[in-house]
PDB file of C-alpha atoms in Angstrom:
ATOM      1  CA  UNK A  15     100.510 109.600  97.799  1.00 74.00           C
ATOM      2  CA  UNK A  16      99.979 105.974  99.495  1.00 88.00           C
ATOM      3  CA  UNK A  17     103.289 104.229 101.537  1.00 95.00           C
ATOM      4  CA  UNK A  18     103.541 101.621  98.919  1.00 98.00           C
ATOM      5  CA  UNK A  19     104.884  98.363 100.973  1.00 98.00           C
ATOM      6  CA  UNK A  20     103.524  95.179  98.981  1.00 98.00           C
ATOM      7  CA  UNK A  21     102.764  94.258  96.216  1.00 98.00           C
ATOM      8  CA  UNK A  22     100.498  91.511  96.033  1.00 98.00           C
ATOM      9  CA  UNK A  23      99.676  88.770  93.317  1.00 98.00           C
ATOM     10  CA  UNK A  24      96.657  87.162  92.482  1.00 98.00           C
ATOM     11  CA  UNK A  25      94.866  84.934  89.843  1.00 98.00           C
ATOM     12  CA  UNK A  26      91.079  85.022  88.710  1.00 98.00           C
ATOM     13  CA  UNK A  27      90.445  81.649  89.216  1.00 97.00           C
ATOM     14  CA  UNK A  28      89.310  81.152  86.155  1.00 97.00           C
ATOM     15  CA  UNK A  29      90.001  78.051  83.808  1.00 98.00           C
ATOM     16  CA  UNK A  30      93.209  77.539  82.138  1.00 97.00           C
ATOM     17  CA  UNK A  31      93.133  79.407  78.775  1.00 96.00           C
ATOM     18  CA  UNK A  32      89.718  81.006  79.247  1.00 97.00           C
ATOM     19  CA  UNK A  33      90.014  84.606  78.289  1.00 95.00           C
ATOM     20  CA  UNK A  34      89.080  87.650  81.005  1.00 96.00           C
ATOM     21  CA  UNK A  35      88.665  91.214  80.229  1.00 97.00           C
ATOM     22  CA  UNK A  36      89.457  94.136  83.002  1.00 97.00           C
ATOM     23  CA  UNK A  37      85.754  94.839  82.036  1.00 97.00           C
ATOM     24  CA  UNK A  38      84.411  91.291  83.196  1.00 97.00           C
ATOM     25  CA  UNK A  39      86.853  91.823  86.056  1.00 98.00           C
ATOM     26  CA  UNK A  40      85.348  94.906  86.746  1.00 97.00           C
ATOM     27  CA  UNK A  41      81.067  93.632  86.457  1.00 97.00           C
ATOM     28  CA  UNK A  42      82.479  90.663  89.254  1.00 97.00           C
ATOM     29  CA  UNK A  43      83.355  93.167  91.487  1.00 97.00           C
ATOM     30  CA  UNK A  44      80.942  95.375  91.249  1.00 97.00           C
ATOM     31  CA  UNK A  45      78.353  92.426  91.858  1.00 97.00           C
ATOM     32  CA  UNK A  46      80.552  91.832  94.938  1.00 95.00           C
ATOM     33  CA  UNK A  47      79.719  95.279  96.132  1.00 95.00           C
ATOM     34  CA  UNK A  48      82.579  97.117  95.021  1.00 95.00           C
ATOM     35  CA  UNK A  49      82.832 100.326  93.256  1.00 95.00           C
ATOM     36  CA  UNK A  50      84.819  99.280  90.820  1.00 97.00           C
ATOM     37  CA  UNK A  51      87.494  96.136  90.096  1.00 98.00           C
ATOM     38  CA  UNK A  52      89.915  96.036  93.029  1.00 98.00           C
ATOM     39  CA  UNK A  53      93.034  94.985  91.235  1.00 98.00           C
ATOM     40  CA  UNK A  54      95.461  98.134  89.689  1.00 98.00           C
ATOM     41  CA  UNK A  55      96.924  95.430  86.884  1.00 98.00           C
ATOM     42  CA  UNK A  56      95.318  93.046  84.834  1.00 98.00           C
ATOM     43  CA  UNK A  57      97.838  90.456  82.713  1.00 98.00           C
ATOM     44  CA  UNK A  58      95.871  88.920  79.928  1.00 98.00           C
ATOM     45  CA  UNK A  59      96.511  85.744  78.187  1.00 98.00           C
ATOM     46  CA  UNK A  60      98.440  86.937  75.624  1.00 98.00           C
ATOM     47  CA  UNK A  61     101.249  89.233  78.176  1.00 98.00           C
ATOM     48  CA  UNK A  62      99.177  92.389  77.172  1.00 98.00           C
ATOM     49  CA  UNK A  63      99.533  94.750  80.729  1.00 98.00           C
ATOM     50  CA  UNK A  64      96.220  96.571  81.600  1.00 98.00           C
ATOM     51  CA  UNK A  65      95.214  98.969  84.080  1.00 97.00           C
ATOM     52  CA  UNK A  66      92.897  98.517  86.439  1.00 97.00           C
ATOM     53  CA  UNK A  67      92.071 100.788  89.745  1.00 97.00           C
ATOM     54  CA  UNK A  68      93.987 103.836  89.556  1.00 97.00           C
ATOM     55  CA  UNK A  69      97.168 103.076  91.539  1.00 96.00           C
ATOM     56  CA  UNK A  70      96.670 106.175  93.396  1.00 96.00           C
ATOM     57  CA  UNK A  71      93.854 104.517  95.045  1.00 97.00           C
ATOM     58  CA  UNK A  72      92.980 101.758  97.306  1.00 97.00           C
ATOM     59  CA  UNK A  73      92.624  98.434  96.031  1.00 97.00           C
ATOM     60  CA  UNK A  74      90.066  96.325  96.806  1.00 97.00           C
ATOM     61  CA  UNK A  75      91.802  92.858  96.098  1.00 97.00           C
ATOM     62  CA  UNK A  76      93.378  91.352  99.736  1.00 97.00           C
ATOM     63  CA  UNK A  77      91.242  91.567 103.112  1.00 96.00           C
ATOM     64  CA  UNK A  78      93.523  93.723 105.439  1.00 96.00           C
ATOM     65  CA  UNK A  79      96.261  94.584 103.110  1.00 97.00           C
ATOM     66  CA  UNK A  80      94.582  97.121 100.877  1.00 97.00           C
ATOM     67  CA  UNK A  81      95.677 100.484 101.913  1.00 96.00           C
ATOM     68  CA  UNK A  82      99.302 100.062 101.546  1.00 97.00           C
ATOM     69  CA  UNK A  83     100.107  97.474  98.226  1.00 98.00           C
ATOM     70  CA  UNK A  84      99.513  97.187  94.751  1.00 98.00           C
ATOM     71  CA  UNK A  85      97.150  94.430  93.332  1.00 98.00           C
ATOM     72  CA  UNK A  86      98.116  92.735  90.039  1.00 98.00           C
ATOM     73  CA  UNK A  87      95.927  89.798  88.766  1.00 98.00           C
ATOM     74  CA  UNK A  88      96.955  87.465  86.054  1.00 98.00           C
ATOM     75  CA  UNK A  89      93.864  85.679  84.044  1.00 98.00           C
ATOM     76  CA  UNK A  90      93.964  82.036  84.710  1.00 98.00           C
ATOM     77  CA  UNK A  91      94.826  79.884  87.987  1.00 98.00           C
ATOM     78  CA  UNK A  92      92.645  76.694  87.198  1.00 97.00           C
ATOM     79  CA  UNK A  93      92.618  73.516  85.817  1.00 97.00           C
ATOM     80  CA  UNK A  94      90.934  73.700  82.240  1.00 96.00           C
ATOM     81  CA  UNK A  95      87.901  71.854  83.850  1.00 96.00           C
ATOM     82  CA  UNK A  96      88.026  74.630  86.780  1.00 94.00           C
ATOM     83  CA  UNK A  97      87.973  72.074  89.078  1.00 95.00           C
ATOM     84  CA  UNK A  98      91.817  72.260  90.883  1.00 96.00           C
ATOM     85  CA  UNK A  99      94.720  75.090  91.694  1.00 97.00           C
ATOM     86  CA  UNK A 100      96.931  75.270  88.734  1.00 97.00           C
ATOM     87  CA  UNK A 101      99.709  77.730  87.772  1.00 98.00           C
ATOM     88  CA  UNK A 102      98.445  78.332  84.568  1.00 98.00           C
ATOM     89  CA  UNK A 103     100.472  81.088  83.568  1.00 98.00           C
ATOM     90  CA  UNK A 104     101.450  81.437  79.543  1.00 98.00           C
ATOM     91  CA  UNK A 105     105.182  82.319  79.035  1.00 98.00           C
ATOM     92  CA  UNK A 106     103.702  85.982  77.947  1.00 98.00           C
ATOM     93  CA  UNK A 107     102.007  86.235  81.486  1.00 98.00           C
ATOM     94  CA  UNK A 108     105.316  85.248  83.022  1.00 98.00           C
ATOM     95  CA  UNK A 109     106.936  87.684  81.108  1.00 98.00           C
ATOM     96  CA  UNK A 110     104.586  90.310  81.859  1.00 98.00           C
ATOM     97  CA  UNK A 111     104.705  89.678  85.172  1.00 98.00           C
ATOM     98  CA  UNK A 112     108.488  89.697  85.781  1.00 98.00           C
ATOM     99  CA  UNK A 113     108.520  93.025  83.358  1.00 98.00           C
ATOM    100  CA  UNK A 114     105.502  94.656  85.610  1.00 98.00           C
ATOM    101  CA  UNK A 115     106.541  94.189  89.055  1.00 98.00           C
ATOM    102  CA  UNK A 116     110.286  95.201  88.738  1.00 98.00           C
ATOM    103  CA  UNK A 117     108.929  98.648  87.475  1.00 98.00           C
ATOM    104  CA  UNK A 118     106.764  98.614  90.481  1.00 98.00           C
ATOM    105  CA  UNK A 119     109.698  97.517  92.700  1.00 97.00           C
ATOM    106  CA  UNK A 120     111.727 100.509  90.691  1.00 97.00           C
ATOM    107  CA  UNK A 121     109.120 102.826  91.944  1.00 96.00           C
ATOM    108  CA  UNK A 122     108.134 101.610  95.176  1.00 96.00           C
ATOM    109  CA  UNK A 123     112.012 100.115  96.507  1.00 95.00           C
ATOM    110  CA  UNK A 124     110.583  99.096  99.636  1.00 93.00           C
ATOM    111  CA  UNK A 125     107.654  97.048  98.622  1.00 97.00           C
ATOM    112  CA  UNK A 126     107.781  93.199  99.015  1.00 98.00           C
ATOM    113  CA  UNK A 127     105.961  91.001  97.203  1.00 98.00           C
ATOM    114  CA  UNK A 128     103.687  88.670  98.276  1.00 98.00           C
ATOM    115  CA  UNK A 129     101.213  85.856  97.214  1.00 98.00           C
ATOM    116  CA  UNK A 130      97.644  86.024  97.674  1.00 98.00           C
ATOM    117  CA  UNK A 131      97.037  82.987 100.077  1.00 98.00           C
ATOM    118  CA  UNK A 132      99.754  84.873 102.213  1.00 97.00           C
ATOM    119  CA  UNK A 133      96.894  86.593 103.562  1.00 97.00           C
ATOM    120  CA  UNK A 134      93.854  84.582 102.648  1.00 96.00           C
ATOM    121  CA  UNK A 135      92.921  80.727 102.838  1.00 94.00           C
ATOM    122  CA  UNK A 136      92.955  80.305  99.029  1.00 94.00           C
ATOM    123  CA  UNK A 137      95.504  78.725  96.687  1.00 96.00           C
ATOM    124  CA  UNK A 138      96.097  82.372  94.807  1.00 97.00           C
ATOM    125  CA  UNK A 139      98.022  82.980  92.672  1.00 98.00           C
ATOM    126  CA  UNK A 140      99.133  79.036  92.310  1.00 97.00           C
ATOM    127  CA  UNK A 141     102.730  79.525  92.935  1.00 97.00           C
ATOM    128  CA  UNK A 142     104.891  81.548  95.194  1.00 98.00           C
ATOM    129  CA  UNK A 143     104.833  84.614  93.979  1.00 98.00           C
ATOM    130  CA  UNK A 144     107.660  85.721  96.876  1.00 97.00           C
ATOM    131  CA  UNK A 145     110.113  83.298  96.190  1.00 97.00           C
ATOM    132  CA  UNK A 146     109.680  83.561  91.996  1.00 97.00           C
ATOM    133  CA  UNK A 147     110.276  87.532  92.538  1.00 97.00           C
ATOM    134  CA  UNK A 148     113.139  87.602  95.352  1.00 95.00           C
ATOM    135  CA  UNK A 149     115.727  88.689  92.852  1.00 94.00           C
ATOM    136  CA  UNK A 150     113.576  91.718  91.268  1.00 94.00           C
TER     137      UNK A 150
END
């Protein structure tokens, strides 16, 4: 059983209202040299919840932070020419995510949750994740 202390949010960078399967998800990593995607959940466009890497294993989705949190991507986090940083969350997404990580926080009571760029020089997720989710 992993020590469950973060939980960490993330975006694909991909553009606004461009759709991204776990299975896409899944072929980038693997190009990257992973064995398979690095996120546990994937929120689509439309709210739907999907899993990823077993939570029971190590993510491979934050440099550092990996053996002890939870990775959940949602699809989106650019402009629709993919040019800039943009919260591009649907209300489903938003939903999804509230609905997603208070189960985790259920489960895991001690984990915090964090933002992507927390930990890495990159806009990710487009909003602060920490602040949005202080009340879960």
């Amino acid at each position: 059983m992993r020590n469950i202390r973060k939980i960490i949010v993330h975006c694909t960078a991909t553009p606004k209202g461009r759709d991204v399967s776990v299975e896409e998800i899944d072929r980038w990593h693997k190009a990257r040299g992973f064995r398979c995607i690095g996120y546990h959940y994937v929120v689509a466009l439309d709210g739907t919840v999907y899993a990823g890497r077993p939570v029971s294993e190590i993510g491979a989705h934050c440099t550092g932070q990996n053996r002890n949190s939870i990775g959940i991507v949602y699809v989106g986090g650019l402009s629709e020419d993919g040019k800039r940083p943009m919260d591009t969350r649907t209300q489903d997404q938003k939903v999804a995510l509230v609905r997603t990580i208070a189960e985790l926080k259920r489960k895991y009571p001690g984990a915090m949750v964090h933002s992507h760029y927390e930990f890495a020089a990159k806009a990710c997720p487009c909003f602060d994740a920490a602040e949005e989710y202080a009340d879960l």
